[in-house]
Tab-separated table of N, CA, C and O in Angstrom:
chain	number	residue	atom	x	y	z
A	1	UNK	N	-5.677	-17.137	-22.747
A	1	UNK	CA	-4.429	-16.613	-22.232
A	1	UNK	C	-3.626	-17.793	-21.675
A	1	UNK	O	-4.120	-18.418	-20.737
A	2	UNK	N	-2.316	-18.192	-22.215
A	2	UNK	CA	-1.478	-19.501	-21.802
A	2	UNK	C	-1.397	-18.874	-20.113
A	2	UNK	O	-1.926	-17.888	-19.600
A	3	UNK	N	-0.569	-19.844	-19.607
A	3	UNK	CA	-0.261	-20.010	-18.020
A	3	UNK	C	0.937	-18.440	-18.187
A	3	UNK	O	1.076	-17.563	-17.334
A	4	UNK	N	1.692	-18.530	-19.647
A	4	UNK	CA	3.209	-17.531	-19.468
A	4	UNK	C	2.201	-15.932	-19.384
A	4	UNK	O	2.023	-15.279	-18.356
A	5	UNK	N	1.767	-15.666	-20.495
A	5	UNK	CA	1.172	-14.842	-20.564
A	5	UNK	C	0.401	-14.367	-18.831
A	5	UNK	O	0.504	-13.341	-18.160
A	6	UNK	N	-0.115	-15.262	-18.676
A	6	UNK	CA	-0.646	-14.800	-17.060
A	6	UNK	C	0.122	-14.465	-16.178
A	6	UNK	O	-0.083	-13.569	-15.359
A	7	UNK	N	1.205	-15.244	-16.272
A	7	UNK	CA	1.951	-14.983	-14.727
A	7	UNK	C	2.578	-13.368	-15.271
A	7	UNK	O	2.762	-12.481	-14.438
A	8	UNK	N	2.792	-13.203	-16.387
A	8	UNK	CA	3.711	-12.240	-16.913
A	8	UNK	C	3.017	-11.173	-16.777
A	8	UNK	O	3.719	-10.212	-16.461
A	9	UNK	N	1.490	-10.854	-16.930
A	9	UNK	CA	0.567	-10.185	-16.321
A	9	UNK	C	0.259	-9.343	-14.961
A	9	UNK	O	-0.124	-8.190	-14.758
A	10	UNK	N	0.643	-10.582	-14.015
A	10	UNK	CA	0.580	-10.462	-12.490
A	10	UNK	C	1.708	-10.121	-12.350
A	10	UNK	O	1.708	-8.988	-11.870
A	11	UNK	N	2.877	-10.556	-12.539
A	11	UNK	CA	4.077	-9.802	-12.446
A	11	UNK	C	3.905	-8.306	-12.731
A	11	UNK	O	3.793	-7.498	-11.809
A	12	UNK	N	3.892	-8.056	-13.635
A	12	UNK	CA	3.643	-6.668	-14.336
A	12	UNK	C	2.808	-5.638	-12.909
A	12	UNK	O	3.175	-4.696	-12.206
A	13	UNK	N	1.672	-6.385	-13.017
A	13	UNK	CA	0.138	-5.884	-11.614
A	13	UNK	C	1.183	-5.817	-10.352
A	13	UNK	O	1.217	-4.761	-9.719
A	14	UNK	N	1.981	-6.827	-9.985
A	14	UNK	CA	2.913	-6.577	-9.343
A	14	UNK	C	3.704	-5.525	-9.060
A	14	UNK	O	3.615	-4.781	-8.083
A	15	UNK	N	4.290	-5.493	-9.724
A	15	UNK	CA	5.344	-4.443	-10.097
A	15	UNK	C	4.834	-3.018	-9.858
A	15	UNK	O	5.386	-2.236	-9.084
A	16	UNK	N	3.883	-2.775	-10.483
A	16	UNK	CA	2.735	-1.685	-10.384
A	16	UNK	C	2.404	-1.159	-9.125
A	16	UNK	O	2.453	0.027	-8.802
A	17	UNK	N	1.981	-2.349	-8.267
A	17	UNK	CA	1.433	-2.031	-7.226
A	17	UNK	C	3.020	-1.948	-6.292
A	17	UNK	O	3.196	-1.302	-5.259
A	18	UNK	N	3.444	-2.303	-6.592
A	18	UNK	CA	4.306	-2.563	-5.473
A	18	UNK	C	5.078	-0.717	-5.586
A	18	UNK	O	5.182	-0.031	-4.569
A	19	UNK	N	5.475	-0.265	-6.821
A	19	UNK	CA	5.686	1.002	-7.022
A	19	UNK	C	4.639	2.320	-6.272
A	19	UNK	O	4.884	3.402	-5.739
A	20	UNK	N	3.494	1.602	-6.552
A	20	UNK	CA	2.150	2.555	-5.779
A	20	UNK	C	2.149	2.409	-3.890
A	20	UNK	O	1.533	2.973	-2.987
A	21	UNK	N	3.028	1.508	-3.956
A	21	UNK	CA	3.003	1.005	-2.414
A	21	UNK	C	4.073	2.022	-1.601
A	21	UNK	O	3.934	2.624	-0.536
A	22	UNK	N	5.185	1.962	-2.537
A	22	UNK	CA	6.412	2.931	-2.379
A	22	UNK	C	6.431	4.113	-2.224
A	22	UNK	O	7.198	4.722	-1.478
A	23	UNK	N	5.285	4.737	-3.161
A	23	UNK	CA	4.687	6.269	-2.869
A	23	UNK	C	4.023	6.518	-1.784
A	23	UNK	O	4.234	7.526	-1.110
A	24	UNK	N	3.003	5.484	-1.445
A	24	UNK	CA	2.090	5.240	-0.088
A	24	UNK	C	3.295	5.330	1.346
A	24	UNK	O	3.132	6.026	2.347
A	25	UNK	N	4.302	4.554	1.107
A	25	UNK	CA	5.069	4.930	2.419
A	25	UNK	C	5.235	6.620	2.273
A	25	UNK	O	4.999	7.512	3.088
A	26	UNK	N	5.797	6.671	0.727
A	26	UNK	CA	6.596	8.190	1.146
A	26	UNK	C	5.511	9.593	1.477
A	26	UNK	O	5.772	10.616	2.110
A	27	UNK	N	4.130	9.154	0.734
A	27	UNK	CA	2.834	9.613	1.676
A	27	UNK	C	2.701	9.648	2.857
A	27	UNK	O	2.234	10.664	3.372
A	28	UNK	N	3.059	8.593	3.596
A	28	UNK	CA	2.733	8.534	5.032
A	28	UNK	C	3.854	9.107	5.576
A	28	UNK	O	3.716	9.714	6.638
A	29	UNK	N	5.068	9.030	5.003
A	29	UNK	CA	6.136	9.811	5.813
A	29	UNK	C	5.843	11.390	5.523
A	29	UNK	O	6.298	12.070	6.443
A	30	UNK	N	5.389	11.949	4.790
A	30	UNK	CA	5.340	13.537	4.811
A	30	UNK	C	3.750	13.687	5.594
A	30	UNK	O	3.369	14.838	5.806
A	31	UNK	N	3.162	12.942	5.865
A	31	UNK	CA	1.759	12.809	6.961
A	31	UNK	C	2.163	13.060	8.336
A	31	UNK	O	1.413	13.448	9.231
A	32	UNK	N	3.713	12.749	8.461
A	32	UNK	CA	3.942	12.498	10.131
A	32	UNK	C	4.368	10.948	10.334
A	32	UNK	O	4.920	10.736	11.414
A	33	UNK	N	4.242	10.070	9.665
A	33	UNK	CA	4.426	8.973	10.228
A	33	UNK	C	6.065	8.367	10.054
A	33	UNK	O	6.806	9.041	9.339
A	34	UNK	N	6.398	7.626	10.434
A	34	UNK	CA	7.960	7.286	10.907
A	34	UNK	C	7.799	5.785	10.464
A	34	UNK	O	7.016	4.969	10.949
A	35	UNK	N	8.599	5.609	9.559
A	35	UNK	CA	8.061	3.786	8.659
A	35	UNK	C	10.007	3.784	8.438
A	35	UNK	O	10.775	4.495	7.791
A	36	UNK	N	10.171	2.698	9.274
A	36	UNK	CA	11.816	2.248	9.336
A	36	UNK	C	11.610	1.268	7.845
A	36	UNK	O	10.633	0.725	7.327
A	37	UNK	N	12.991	1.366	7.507
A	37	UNK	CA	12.913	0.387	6.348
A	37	UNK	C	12.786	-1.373	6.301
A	37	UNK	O	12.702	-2.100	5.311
A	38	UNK	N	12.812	-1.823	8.109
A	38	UNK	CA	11.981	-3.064	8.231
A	38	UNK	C	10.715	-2.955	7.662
A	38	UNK	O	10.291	-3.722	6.798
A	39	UNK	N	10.213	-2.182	8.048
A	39	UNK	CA	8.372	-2.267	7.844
A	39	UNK	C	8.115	-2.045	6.630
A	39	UNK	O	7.251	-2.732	6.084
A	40	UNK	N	9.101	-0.587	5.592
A	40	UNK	CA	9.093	-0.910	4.036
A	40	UNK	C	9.111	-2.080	3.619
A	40	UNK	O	8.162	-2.538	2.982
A	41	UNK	N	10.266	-2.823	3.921
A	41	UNK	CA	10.378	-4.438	3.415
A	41	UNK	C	9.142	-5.335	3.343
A	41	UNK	O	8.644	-5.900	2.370
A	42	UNK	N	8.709	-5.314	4.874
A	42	UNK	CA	7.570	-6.547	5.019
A	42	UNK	C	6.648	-5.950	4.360
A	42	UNK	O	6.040	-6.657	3.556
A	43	UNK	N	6.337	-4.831	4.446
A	43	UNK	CA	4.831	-4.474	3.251
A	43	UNK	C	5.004	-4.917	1.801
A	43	UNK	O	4.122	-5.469	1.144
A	44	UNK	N	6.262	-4.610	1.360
A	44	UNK	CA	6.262	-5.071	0.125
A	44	UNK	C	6.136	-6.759	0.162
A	44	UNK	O	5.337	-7.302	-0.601
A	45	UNK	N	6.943	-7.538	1.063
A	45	UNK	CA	6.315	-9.000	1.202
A	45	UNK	C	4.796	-9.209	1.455
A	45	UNK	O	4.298	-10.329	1.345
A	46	UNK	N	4.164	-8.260	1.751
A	46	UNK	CA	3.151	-8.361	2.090
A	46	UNK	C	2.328	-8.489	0.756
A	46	UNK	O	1.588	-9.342	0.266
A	47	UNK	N	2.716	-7.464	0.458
A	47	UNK	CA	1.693	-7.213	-1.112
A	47	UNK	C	2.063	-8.073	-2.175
A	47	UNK	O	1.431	-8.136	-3.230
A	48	UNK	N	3.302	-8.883	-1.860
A	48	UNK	CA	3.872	-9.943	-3.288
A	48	UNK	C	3.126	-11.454	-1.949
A	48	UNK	O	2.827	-12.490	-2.544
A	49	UNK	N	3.015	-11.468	-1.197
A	49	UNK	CA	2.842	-13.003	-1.371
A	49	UNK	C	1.291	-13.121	-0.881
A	49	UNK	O	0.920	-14.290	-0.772
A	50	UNK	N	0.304	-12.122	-0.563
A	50	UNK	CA	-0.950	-12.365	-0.335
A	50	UNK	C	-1.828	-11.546	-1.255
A	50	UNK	O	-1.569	-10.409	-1.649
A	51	UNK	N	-2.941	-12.294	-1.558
A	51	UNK	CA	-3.669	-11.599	-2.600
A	51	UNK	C	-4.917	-10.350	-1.672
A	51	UNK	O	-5.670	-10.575	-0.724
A	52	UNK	N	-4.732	-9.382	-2.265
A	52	UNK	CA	-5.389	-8.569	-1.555
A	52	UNK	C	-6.183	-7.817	-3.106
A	52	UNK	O	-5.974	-6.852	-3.841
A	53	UNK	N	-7.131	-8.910	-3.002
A	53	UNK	CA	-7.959	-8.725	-4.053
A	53	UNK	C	-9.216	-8.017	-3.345
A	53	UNK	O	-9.889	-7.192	-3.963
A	54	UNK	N	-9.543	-8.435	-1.815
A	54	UNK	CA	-10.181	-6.984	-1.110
A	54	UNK	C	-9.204	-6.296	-0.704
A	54	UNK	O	-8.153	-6.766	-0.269
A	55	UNK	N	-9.479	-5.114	-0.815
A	55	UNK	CA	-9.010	-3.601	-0.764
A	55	UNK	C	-8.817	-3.225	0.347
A	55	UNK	O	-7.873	-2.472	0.582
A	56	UNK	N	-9.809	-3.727	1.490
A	56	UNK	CA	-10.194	-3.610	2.984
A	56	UNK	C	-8.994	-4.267	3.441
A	56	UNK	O	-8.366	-3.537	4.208
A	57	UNK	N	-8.347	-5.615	3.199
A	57	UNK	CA	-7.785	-6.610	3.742
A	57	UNK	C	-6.423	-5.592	3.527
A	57	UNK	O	-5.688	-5.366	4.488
A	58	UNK	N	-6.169	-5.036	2.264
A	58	UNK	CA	-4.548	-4.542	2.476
A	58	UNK	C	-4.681	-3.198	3.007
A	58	UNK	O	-3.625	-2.573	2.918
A	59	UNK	N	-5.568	-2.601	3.492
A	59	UNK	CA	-5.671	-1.691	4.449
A	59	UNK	C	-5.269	-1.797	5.689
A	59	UNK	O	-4.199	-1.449	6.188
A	60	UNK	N	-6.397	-2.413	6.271
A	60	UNK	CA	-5.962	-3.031	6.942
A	60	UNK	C	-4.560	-4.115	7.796
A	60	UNK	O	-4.318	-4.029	9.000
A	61	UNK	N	-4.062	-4.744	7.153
A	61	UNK	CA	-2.740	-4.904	7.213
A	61	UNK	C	-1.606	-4.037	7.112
A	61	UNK	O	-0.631	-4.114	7.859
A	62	UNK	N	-1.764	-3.082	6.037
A	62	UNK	CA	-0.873	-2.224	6.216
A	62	UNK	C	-1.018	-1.026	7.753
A	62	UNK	O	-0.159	-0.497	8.458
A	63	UNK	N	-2.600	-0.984	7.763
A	63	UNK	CA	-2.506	-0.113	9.205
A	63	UNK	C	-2.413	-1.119	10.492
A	63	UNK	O	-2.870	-0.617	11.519
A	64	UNK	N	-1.993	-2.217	10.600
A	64	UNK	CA	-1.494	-2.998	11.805
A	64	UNK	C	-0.388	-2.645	11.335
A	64	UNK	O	-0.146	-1.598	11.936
A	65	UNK	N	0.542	-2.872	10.560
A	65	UNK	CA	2.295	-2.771	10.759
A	65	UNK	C	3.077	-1.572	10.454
A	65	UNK	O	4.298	-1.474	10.580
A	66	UNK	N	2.083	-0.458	9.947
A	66	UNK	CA	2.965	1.011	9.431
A	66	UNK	C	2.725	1.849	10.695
A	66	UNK	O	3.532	2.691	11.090
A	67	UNK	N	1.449	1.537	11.363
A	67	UNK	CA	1.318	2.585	12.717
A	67	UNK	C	2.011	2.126	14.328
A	67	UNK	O	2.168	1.144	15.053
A	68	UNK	N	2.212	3.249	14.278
A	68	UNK	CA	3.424	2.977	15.390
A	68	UNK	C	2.601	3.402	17.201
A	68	UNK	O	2.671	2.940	18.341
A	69	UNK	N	1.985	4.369	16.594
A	69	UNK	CA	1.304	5.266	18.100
A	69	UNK	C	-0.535	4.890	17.751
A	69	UNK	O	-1.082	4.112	16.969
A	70	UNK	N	-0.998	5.767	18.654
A	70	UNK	CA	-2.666	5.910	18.487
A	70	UNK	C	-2.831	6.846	17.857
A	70	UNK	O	-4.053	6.889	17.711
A	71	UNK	N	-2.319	7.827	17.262
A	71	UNK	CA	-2.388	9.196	16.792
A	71	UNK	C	-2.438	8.608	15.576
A	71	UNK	O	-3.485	8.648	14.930
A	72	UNK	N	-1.077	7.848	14.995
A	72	UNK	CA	-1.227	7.187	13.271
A	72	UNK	C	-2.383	6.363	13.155
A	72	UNK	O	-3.105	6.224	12.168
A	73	UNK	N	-2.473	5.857	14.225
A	73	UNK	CA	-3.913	4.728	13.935
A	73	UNK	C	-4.933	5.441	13.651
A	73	UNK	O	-5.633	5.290	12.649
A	74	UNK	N	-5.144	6.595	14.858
A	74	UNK	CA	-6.642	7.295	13.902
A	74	UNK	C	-6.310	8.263	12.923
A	74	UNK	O	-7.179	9.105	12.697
A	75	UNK	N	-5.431	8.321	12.399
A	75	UNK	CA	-5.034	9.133	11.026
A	75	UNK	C	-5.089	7.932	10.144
A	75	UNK	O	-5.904	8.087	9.235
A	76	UNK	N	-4.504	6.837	10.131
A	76	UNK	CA	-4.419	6.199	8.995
A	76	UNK	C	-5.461	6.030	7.690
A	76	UNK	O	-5.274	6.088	6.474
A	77	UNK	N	-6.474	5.827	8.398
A	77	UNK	CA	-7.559	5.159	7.532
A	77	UNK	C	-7.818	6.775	6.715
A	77	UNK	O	-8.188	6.565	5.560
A	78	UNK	N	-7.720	8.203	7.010
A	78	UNK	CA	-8.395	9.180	6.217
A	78	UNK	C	-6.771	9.633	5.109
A	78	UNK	O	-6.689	10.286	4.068
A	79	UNK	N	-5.481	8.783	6.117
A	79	UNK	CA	-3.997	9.257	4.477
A	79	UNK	C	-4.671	8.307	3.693
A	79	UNK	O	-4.983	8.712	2.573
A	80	UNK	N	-5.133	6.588	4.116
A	80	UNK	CA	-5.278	5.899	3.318
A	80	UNK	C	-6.180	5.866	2.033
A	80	UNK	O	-5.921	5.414	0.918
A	81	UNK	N	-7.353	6.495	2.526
A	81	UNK	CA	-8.322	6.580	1.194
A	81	UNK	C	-7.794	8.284	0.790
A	81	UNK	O	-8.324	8.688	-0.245
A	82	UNK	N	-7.109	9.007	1.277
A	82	UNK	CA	-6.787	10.259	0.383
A	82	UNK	C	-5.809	9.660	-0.546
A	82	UNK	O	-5.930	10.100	-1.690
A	83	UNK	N	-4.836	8.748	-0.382
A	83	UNK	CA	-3.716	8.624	-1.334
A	83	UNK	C	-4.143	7.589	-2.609
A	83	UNK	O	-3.866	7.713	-3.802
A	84	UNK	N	-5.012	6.396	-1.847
A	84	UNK	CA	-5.189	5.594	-2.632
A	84	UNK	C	-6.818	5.631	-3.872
A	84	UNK	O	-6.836	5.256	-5.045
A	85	UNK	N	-7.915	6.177	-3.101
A	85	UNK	CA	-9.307	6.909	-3.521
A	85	UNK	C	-9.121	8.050	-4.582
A	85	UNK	O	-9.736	8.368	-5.600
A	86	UNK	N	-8.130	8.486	-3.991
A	86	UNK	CA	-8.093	10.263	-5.073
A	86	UNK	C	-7.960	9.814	-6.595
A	86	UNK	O	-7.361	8.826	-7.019
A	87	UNK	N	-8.822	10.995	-7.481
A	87	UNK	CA	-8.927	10.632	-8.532
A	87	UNK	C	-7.334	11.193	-9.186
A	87	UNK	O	-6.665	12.090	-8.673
A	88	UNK	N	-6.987	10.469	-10.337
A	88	UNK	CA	-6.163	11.271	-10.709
A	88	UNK	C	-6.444	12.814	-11.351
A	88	UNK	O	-7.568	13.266	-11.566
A	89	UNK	N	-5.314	13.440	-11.577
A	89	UNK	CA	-5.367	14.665	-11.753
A	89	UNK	C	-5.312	14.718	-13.461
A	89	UNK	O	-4.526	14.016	-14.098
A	90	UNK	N	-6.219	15.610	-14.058
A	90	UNK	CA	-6.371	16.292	-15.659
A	90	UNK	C	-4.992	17.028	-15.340
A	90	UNK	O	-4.524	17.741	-14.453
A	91	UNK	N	-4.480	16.289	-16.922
A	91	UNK	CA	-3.264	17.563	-17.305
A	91	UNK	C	-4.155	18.747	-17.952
A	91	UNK	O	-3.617	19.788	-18.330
């Protein structure tokens, strides 16, 4: 695989995730949670400039900067593996 082909790849994985990230806010906003469009922004910087090749690590990060109270904090971690864990659905 040349260097173009790769980056064009990760872009793509990019793109992807970053769309799956977008649903994840609008998840957490019908959960109860209150995510201003600062904190949309930096998550998406978040997920384009660090590799969160563990799963734990962008959990984590995202539940330091999306939770606002103690109530989201101990909710977070059970929206997080419902939105992101769930299998998809059979048509």
């Amino acid at each position: 695989m040349s260097v173009i082909e790769s980056t064009q790849f990760d872009l793509r994985r990019l793109h992807a995730m970053q769309e799956k990230l977008t649903l994840f806010i609008r998840h957490l906003a019908q959960q109860g949670f209150h995510i201003d469009v600062d904190s949309q922004v930096i998550a998406q910087q978040l997920l384009a400039t660090n590799d969160f090749s563990d799963k734990l690590h962008l959990q984590h990060s995202l539940r330091s900067l999306l939770c606002k109270n103690p109530q989201q904090w101990r909710d977070f971690d059970q929206v997080y593996c419902d939105f992101w864990l769930r299998k998809p659905k059979m048509a």
